[in-house]
Amino acid sequence: RMTSHNMTWISYPSKNLAFSSPEEIEAFIASQNIISRLMHCYIAFFVPTGLIAGICILIIFIKNYVQYKAIENLDLLLLHFTISNIIMIFLSFTVLPRPDYLKATQLSCNVLSFFFNFAYFNSHYVLILTLLMLLLKRFPARTALNKATQRPILCLGFLFIYAFCLSLTGAVLVGTENYHVEADCQLDPLFARPEYEIVKFTFGFGIPAFLQILCFIFLLAKEAPAEAPALQQHIRTYPAAHIISTTIFICRLFYNIMILFRTTFKLQKSIGTPKNELVMNIAEIVLFCESCASLVFILCFHK
């Protein structure tokens, strides 16, 4: 059974200091130092690299479009993926105050969360669409699915609406009861109801990860037509999508496991420990690092 919609009882363990021994104080200081160093490392190295790669990708795509007056279907999907990740990088600046948190009203925090989730859902589902398109290049079939992937703008429009609806659902599940109250803000708000994390895990990781695995099983297990290139050649032709797919799966698996742990604490009416808080913060930064790395992979490996 879900907890009450009233989440006013919840707070970060670091804000409820009740140390009973010097060891606990030392452990808390160590965890604060770790998250602070990770944040500085992310802002100093990953953010500039990711943004430069993203801007270069946009310039190349625009230049190609101006030159050829057309854009390939695969390029269009990767352009959409790039824009989603650039948005996520800009929203990641909310980690700047760590080990403390951004101060904002619950309404402002909910708005930030909405845009973050919109980019988050968009990036993962457009990757699934990309993998599906590559699969149909290797296994051509006269199906409605094949016809749909030949019209990427229509597919992207559908994904846009789908991601918008999921993000709106998330915003509703964050709760609007205390919208004027100032709170410690994370892009996945701590004061959100447990249903928020369950919906995010299911639609933001569970379903897309299942589709990713399905695409890879199909790619590896199904016998290709005689005229199709060898599997190694196919992967070498489109390395960016496969590298990004692996990176997203690993980073988001870690992040979503931590999201589920946080949900179990909420259901138990517990705020957890400073160590739990530290690992959740690490998972969030790992997620943002994945956005930066994905843009670098597109720039380096996509022809």
Coordinates of C-alpha atoms in Angstrom, one line a residue:
R1 CA 0.0 0.0 0.0
M2 CA 1.3 3.5 -0.9
T3 CA 2.1 6.0 1.9
S4 CA -0.1 9.0 2.4
H5 CA 0.1 11.8 -0.2
N6 CA 1.4 14.0 2.6
M7 CA 5.2 14.0 2.2
T8 CA 6.0 16.9 4.5
W9 CA 7.7 14.5 7.0
I10 CA 10.6 13.6 4.6
S11 CA 14.0 15.3 4.5
Y12 CA 17.6 14.6 3.6
P13 CA 19.6 12.6 6.2
S14 CA 22.3 15.3 6.0
K15 CA 19.7 17.8 7.2
N16 CA 18.9 15.7 10.3
L17 CA 22.2 15.5 12.0
A18 CA 22.1 13.5 15.3
F19 CA 25.6 12.1 15.7
S20 CA 26.3 9.8 18.6
S21 CA 30.0 9.2 18.0
P22 CA 33.1 10.8 16.4
E23 CA 33.2 8.0 13.8
E24 CA 29.7 9.1 12.5
I25 CA 30.9 12.7 12.2
E26 CA 34.0 11.6 10.3
A27 CA 31.9 9.4 8.0
F28 CA 29.5 12.3 7.3
I29 CA 32.4 14.8 6.5
A30 CA 33.9 12.2 4.2
S31 CA 30.7 11.7 2.3
Q32 CA 30.2 15.5 1.9
N33 CA 33.8 15.7 0.6
I34 CA 33.2 12.9 -1.9
I35 CA 30.1 14.5 -3.4
S36 CA 31.7 17.9 -3.5
R37 CA 34.7 16.6 -5.4
L38 CA 32.6 14.6 -7.8
M39 CA 30.5 17.7 -8.6
H40 CA 33.6 19.8 -9.2
C41 CA 35.0 17.1 -11.5
Y42 CA 31.8 16.9 -13.4
I43 CA 31.4 20.6 -13.9
A44 CA 35.1 21.1 -14.8
F45 CA 35.6 18.2 -17.3
F46 CA 32.3 16.6 -18.4
V47 CA 30.1 19.7 -18.9
P48 CA 32.5 21.6 -21.2
T49 CA 33.3 18.4 -23.1
G50 CA 29.6 17.5 -23.5
L51 CA 28.5 21.0 -24.5
I52 CA 31.4 21.5 -27.0
A53 CA 30.6 18.1 -28.6
G54 CA 26.8 18.9 -28.7
I55 CA 27.4 22.3 -30.3
C56 CA 29.8 20.8 -32.9
I57 CA 27.2 18.1 -33.7
L58 CA 24.5 20.8 -34.2
I59 CA 26.8 22.9 -36.5
I60 CA 27.7 19.8 -38.6
F61 CA 24.0 18.8 -39.0
I62 CA 23.0 22.4 -39.9
K63 CA 26.0 22.6 -42.4
N64 CA 25.0 19.3 -44.0
Y65 CA 21.4 20.3 -44.3
V66 CA 22.3 23.7 -45.9
Q67 CA 24.6 21.9 -48.3
Y68 CA 22.4 19.0 -49.3
K69 CA 18.9 20.4 -48.5
A70 CA 18.1 17.1 -46.9
I71 CA 18.9 15.1 -43.7
E72 CA 19.1 11.4 -43.4
N73 CA 16.5 9.6 -41.2
L74 CA 19.3 8.3 -38.8
D75 CA 20.8 11.8 -38.6
L76 CA 17.4 13.3 -37.8
L77 CA 17.0 10.9 -34.8
L78 CA 20.5 11.5 -33.6
L79 CA 19.9 15.3 -33.9
H80 CA 16.8 14.9 -31.7
F81 CA 18.9 12.8 -29.2
T82 CA 21.6 15.5 -29.2
I83 CA 19.1 18.3 -28.3
S84 CA 17.6 16.2 -25.5
N85 CA 21.0 15.6 -24.0
I86 CA 22.1 19.2 -24.3
I87 CA 18.9 20.2 -22.3
M88 CA 19.8 17.6 -19.7
I89 CA 23.3 19.0 -19.4
F90 CA 22.0 22.5 -18.8
L91 CA 19.5 21.2 -16.2
S92 CA 22.4 19.4 -14.5
F93 CA 23.7 22.8 -13.3
T94 CA 21.3 22.2 -10.3
V95 CA 24.1 20.1 -8.8
L96 CA 26.3 23.2 -8.4
P97 CA 25.4 23.8 -4.7
R98 CA 26.3 20.2 -3.7
P99 CA 26.9 18.8 -1.1
D100 CA 24.0 21.2 -0.3
Y101 CA 20.9 21.5 -2.5
L102 CA 19.3 24.1 -4.7
K103 CA 16.8 26.2 -2.8
A104 CA 13.5 26.7 -4.7
T105 CA 9.8 26.6 -4.1
Q106 CA 8.2 23.2 -4.6
L107 CA 6.4 24.6 -7.7
S108 CA 9.7 25.8 -9.3
C109 CA 11.3 22.4 -8.5
N110 CA 8.4 20.6 -10.1
V111 CA 8.8 22.7 -13.3
L112 CA 12.5 21.9 -13.4
S113 CA 11.7 18.2 -12.8
F114 CA 9.1 18.3 -15.7
F115 CA 11.7 19.5 -18.2
F116 CA 14.3 17.1 -16.9
N117 CA 11.9 14.2 -17.3
F118 CA 10.9 15.3 -20.8
A119 CA 14.5 15.3 -22.0
Y120 CA 15.2 12.0 -20.0
F121 CA 12.3 10.1 -21.6
N122 CA 12.9 11.6 -25.0
S123 CA 16.6 10.6 -25.2
H124 CA 16.0 7.0 -24.2
Y125 CA 13.0 6.4 -26.5
V126 CA 14.6 8.1 -29.5
L127 CA 17.6 5.7 -29.0
I128 CA 15.1 2.8 -29.1
L129 CA 13.7 4.2 -32.4
T130 CA 17.3 4.5 -33.7
L131 CA 18.1 0.8 -32.8
L132 CA 14.9 -0.3 -34.4
M133 CA 15.8 1.6 -37.6
L134 CA 19.2 0.0 -37.7
L135 CA 17.6 -3.4 -37.2
L136 CA 15.3 -2.9 -40.1
K137 CA 18.3 -1.8 -42.3
R138 CA 19.8 -5.3 -41.6
F139 CA 16.5 -7.2 -41.7
P140 CA 14.4 -5.4 -44.3
A141 CA 10.7 -6.3 -44.0
R142 CA 7.5 -5.0 -45.7
T143 CA 5.7 -4.2 -42.5
A144 CA 3.8 -1.2 -41.1
L145 CA 6.8 -0.9 -38.6
N146 CA 9.2 -0.5 -41.5
K147 CA 7.0 2.1 -43.2
A148 CA 6.7 4.0 -39.9
T149 CA 10.5 4.2 -39.5
Q150 CA 10.8 5.6 -43.0
R151 CA 8.8 8.6 -41.7
P152 CA 11.0 9.7 -38.7
I153 CA 9.3 13.1 -38.3
L154 CA 6.0 11.3 -37.6
C155 CA 7.7 8.9 -35.2
L156 CA 9.4 11.8 -33.4
G157 CA 6.1 13.7 -33.2
F158 CA 4.6 10.6 -31.5
L159 CA 7.6 10.3 -29.1
F160 CA 7.3 14.0 -28.3
I161 CA 3.7 13.6 -27.2
Y162 CA 4.4 10.4 -25.4
A163 CA 7.3 12.0 -23.4
F164 CA 5.2 15.1 -22.7
C165 CA 2.4 12.9 -21.2
L166 CA 4.9 10.9 -19.1
S167 CA 6.5 14.1 -17.8
L168 CA 3.1 15.6 -17.0
T169 CA 2.2 12.4 -15.1
G170 CA 5.4 12.7 -13.2
A171 CA 4.7 16.4 -12.4
V172 CA 1.3 15.5 -11.0
L173 CA 2.8 12.7 -8.9
V174 CA 5.3 15.1 -7.4
G175 CA 2.4 16.7 -5.7
T176 CA 1.1 20.3 -5.7
E177 CA -0.2 20.6 -2.1
N178 CA 2.7 22.7 -0.8
Y179 CA 3.7 24.4 -4.1
H180 CA 4.6 27.8 -2.3
V181 CA 6.9 26.1 0.3
E182 CA 10.6 26.5 -0.2
A183 CA 12.4 23.1 -0.4
D184 CA 15.8 21.5 -1.1
C185 CA 15.4 20.8 -4.8
Q186 CA 16.7 17.8 -6.8
L187 CA 15.6 17.1 -10.4
D188 CA 13.9 14.0 -9.0
P189 CA 12.3 15.8 -6.0
L190 CA 12.7 14.1 -2.7
F191 CA 9.3 15.3 -1.6
A192 CA 7.6 13.5 -4.6
R193 CA 5.2 10.7 -3.8
P194 CA 6.5 7.1 -4.0
E195 CA 4.3 6.6 -7.2
Y196 CA 6.5 9.1 -9.0
E197 CA 9.6 6.9 -8.7
I198 CA 7.7 3.8 -9.6
V199 CA 6.2 5.4 -12.8
K200 CA 9.7 6.8 -13.6
F201 CA 11.4 3.5 -13.2
T202 CA 8.7 1.6 -15.2
F203 CA 8.4 4.0 -18.2
G204 CA 11.8 5.7 -18.0
F205 CA 14.0 2.6 -17.6
G206 CA 12.0 -0.7 -17.4
I207 CA 10.2 -0.6 -20.7
P208 CA 13.0 1.1 -22.8
A209 CA 15.7 -1.3 -21.3
F210 CA 13.5 -4.3 -22.2
L211 CA 13.1 -3.0 -25.8
Q212 CA 16.9 -2.4 -26.0
I213 CA 17.7 -6.0 -24.9
L214 CA 15.0 -7.2 -27.3
C215 CA 16.7 -5.3 -30.2
F216 CA 20.1 -6.8 -29.3
I217 CA 18.8 -10.3 -29.0
F218 CA 17.1 -10.0 -32.4
L219 CA 20.3 -8.5 -33.9
L220 CA 22.5 -11.4 -32.6
A221 CA 20.1 -14.3 -32.8
K222 CA 18.3 -13.8 -36.1
E223 CA 19.9 -15.0 -39.3
A224 CA 20.5 -12.1 -41.7
P225 CA 19.6 -12.3 -45.4
A226 CA 22.4 -13.6 -47.7
E227 CA 23.0 -10.1 -49.2
A228 CA 23.3 -8.4 -45.8
P229 CA 26.8 -7.5 -44.5
A230 CA 28.4 -9.5 -41.7
L231 CA 27.3 -8.6 -38.1
Q232 CA 30.7 -7.2 -37.3
Q233 CA 30.5 -5.0 -40.4
H234 CA 27.0 -3.8 -39.5
I235 CA 28.2 -2.8 -36.0
R236 CA 31.3 -1.1 -37.4
T237 CA 29.1 0.9 -39.8
Y238 CA 26.9 2.3 -37.0
P239 CA 29.1 2.2 -33.9
A240 CA 27.8 5.3 -32.2
A241 CA 24.2 4.0 -31.6
H242 CA 25.6 0.7 -30.2
I243 CA 28.2 2.4 -27.9
I244 CA 25.6 4.9 -26.6
S245 CA 23.0 2.1 -26.1
T246 CA 25.5 0.2 -23.8
T247 CA 26.5 3.4 -21.9
I248 CA 22.9 4.4 -21.3
F249 CA 21.9 1.0 -20.1
I250 CA 24.7 0.8 -17.5
C251 CA 24.4 4.4 -16.2
R252 CA 20.6 4.4 -16.1
L253 CA 20.5 0.9 -14.4
F254 CA 22.6 2.3 -11.5
Y255 CA 20.5 5.5 -11.3
N256 CA 17.2 3.6 -11.4
I257 CA 18.3 1.1 -8.8
M258 CA 19.0 4.1 -6.5
I259 CA 15.6 5.6 -7.3
L260 CA 13.9 2.3 -6.3
F261 CA 15.9 2.2 -3.0
R262 CA 14.7 5.7 -2.3
T263 CA 11.1 4.6 -2.9
T264 CA 11.5 1.7 -0.4
F265 CA 12.6 4.2 2.3
K266 CA 9.6 6.4 1.6
L267 CA 7.3 3.4 1.9
Q268 CA 8.9 2.5 5.2
K269 CA 8.6 6.1 6.4
S270 CA 12.4 6.3 6.7
I271 CA 14.8 9.0 5.5
G272 CA 17.7 6.6 5.2
T273 CA 21.3 7.4 6.1
P274 CA 23.9 9.9 4.9
K275 CA 25.5 7.0 3.0
N276 CA 22.3 6.4 1.1
E277 CA 22.1 10.1 0.3
L278 CA 25.7 10.0 -1.0
V279 CA 25.1 7.1 -3.3
M280 CA 21.9 8.7 -4.7
N281 CA 23.9 11.9 -5.4
I282 CA 26.7 9.8 -7.1
A283 CA 24.0 8.1 -9.3
E284 CA 22.6 11.5 -10.3
I285 CA 26.0 12.8 -11.4
V286 CA 26.7 9.5 -13.3
L287 CA 23.5 10.0 -15.2
F288 CA 24.6 13.5 -16.2
C289 CA 28.1 12.2 -17.2
E290 CA 26.3 9.7 -19.5
S291 CA 24.6 12.6 -21.3
C292 CA 28.0 14.3 -21.9
A293 CA 29.7 11.0 -22.9
S294 CA 26.9 10.2 -25.4
L295 CA 27.4 13.5 -27.3
V296 CA 31.2 12.8 -27.5
F297 CA 30.5 9.3 -28.8
I298 CA 28.2 10.7 -31.6
L299 CA 30.8 13.3 -32.5
C300 CA 33.7 10.8 -32.6
F301 CA 32.0 7.7 -34.1
H302 CA 29.0 8.8 -36.2
K303 CA 30.0 9.3 -39.9

